[in-house]
Short mmCIF file of C-alpha atoms in Angstrom, two decimals:
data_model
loop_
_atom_site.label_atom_id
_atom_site.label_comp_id
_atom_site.label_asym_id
_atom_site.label_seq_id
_atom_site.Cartn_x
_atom_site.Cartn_y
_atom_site.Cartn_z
CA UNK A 1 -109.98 -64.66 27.89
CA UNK A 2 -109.26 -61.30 29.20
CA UNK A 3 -105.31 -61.97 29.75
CA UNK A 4 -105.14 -63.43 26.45
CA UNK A 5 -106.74 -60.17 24.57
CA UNK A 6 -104.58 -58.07 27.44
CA UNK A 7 -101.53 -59.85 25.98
CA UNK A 8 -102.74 -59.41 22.46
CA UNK A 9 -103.27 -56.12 22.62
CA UNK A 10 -100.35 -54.92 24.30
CA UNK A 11 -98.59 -57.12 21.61
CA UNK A 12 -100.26 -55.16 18.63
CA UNK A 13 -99.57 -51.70 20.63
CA UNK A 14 -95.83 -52.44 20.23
CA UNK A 15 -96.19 -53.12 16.79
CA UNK A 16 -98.27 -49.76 16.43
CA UNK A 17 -95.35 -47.77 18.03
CA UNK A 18 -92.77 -49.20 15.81
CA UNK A 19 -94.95 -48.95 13.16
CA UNK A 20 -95.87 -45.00 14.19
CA UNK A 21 -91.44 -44.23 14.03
CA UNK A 22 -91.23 -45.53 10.73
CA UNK A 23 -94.18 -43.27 9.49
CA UNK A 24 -92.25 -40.42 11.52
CA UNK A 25 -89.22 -41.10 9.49
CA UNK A 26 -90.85 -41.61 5.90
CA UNK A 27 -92.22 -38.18 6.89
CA UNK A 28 -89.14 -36.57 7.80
CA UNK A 29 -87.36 -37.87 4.80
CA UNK A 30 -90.18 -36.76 2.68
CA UNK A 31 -90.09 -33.03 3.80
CA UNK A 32 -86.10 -33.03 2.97
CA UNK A 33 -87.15 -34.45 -0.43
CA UNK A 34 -90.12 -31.30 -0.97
CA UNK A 35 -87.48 -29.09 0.58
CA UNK A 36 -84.96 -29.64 -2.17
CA UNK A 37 -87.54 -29.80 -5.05
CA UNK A 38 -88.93 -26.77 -3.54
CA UNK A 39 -85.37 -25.04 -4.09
CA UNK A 40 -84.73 -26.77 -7.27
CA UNK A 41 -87.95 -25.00 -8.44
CA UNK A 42 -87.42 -21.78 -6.92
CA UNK A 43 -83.21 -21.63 -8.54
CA UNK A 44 -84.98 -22.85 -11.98
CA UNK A 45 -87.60 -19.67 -12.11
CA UNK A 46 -84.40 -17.39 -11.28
CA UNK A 47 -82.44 -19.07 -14.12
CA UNK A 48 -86.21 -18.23 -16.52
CA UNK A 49 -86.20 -15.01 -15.23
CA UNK A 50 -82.60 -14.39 -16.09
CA UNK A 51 -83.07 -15.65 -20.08
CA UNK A 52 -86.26 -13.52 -20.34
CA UNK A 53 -84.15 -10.75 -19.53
CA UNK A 54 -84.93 -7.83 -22.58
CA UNK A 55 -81.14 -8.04 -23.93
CA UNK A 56 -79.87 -10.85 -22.92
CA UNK A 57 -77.77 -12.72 -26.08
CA UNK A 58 -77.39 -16.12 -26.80
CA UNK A 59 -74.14 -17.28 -28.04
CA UNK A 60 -73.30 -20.99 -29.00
CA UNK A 61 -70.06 -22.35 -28.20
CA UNK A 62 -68.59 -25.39 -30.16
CA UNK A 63 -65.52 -27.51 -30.60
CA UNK A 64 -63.49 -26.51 -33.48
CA UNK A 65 -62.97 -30.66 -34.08
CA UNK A 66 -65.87 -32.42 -36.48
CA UNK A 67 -66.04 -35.20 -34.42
CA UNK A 68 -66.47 -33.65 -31.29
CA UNK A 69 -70.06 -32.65 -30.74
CA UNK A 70 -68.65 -31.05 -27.25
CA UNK A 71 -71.63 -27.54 -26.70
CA UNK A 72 -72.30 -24.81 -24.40
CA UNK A 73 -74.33 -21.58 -24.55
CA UNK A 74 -73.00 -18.87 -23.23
CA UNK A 75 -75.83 -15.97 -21.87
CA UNK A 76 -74.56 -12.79 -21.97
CA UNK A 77 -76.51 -9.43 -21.47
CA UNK A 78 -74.20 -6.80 -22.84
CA UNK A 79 -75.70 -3.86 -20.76
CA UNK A 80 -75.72 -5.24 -17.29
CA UNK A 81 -72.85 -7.53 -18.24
CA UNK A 82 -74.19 -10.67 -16.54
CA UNK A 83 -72.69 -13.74 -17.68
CA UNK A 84 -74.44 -17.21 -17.37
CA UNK A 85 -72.98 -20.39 -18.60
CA UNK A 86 -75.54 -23.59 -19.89
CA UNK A 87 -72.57 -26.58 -20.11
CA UNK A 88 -74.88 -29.32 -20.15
CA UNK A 89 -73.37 -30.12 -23.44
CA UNK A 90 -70.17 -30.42 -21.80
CA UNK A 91 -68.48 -34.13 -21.73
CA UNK A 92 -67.67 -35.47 -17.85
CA UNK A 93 -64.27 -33.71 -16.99
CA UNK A 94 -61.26 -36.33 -15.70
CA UNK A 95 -60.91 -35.83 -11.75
CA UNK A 96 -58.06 -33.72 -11.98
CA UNK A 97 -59.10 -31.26 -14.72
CA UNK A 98 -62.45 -28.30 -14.28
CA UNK A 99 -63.55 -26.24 -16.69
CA UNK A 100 -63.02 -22.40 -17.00
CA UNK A 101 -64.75 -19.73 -18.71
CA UNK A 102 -63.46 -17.14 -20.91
CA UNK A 103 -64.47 -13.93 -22.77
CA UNK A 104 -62.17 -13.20 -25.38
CA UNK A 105 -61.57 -9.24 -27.17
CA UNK A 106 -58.48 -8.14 -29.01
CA UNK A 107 -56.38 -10.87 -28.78
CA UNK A 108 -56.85 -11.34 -24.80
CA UNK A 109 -58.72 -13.77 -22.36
CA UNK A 110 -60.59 -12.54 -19.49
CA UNK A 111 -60.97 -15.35 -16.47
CA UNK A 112 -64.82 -15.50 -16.09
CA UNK A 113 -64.35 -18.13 -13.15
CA UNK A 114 -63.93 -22.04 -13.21
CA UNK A 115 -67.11 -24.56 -12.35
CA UNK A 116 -67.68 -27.76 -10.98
CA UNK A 117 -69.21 -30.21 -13.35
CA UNK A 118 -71.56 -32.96 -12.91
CA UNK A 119 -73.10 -35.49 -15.21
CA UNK A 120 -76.22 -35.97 -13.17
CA UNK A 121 -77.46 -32.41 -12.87
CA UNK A 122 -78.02 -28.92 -14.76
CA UNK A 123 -74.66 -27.26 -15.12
CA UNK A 124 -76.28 -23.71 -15.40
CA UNK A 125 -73.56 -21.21 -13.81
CA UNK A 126 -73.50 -17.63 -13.25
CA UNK A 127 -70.06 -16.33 -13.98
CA UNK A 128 -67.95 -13.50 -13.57
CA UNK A 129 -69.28 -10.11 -15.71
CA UNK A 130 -68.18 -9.97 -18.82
CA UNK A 131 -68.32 -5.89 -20.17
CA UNK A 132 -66.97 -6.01 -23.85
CA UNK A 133 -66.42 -9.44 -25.20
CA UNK A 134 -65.47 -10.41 -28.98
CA UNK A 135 -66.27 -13.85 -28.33
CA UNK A 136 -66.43 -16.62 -25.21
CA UNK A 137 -64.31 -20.09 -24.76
CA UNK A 138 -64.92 -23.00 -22.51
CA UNK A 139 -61.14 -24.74 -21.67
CA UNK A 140 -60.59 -27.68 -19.26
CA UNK A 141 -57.58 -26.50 -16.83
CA UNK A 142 -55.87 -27.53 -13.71
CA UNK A 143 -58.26 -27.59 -10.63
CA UNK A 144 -58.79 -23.64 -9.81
CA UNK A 145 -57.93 -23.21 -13.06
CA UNK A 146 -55.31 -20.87 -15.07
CA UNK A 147 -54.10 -17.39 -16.09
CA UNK A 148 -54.63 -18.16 -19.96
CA UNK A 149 -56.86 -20.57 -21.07
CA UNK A 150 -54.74 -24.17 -22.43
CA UNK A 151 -57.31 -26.67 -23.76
CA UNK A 152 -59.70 -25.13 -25.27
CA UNK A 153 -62.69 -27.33 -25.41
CA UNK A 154 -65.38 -25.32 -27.15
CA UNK A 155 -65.58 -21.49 -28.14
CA UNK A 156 -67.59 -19.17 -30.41
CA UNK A 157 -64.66 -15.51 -30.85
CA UNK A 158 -67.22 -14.16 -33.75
CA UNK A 159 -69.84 -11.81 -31.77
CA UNK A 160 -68.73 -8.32 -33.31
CA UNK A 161 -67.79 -9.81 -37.09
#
């Protein structure tokens, strides 16, 4: 009887240790899980922080086209000059295109920086400063994007009217 619980035993302790690694690993890949909600959080009380700023404006950009219910808001702060972009409203770029942001005054286009896209996730970017601007445009360019914006996919160029 005793060699047949020995065997048992030692049976059920192999089971326990394989049993004890997966719990290990669950573990691990639930502390890489808390560490990126933990960052998620911490990024999304910067972004708050940054709309609750005392001057910061909000400017809607749209598509010129009827059909095309293509959005962005644009959050500018005209005395530090930060520039944030919200392009959830954006559609899915094609592989070979990424958007670019624009301020636009007198008849000229300031390069506020390009950003990466993605349909899963918040598309809130900080972009380039922005000191005077009549007006802001979204345009899908080349990857790395251009000197003058060419496809101008939403805008709003009526700030100082």
């Amino acid at each position: 009887i005793s060699l047949l619980a020995n065997a048992f035993f030692v049976m059920e302790l192999g089971g326990t240790d394989e049993r004890v690694q997966a719990l290990k690993e669950k573990e691990a890949m639930l502390l890489e899980q808390y560490k990126v909600l933990q960052r998620n959080y911490e990024v999304t009380r910067e972004n708050f922080e940054v709309l609750r700023q005392k001057d910061m404006q909000e400017v809607t950009l749209k598509s010129a086209a009827i059909e095309d219910t293509s959005s962005a808001i644009i959050y500018w702060n005209p005395q530090t000059h930060f520039v944030y972009l919200d392009g959830d409203g954006l559609p899915t770029p094609p592989p070979s295109k990424q958007y670019q942001v624009w301020s636009f005054q007198e008849g000229a286009y300031k390069d506020l920086g390009v950003f990466n896209y993605q349909p899963d996730v918040p598309n809130f970017f900080r972009m380039k400063n922005a000191i005077e601007a009549d007006g802001f445009v979204v345009s899908l360019e080349k990857i790395q994007g251009n000197k003058q914006p060419t496809q101008i996919i939403v805008s709003n160029n009526s700030l100082r009217n």
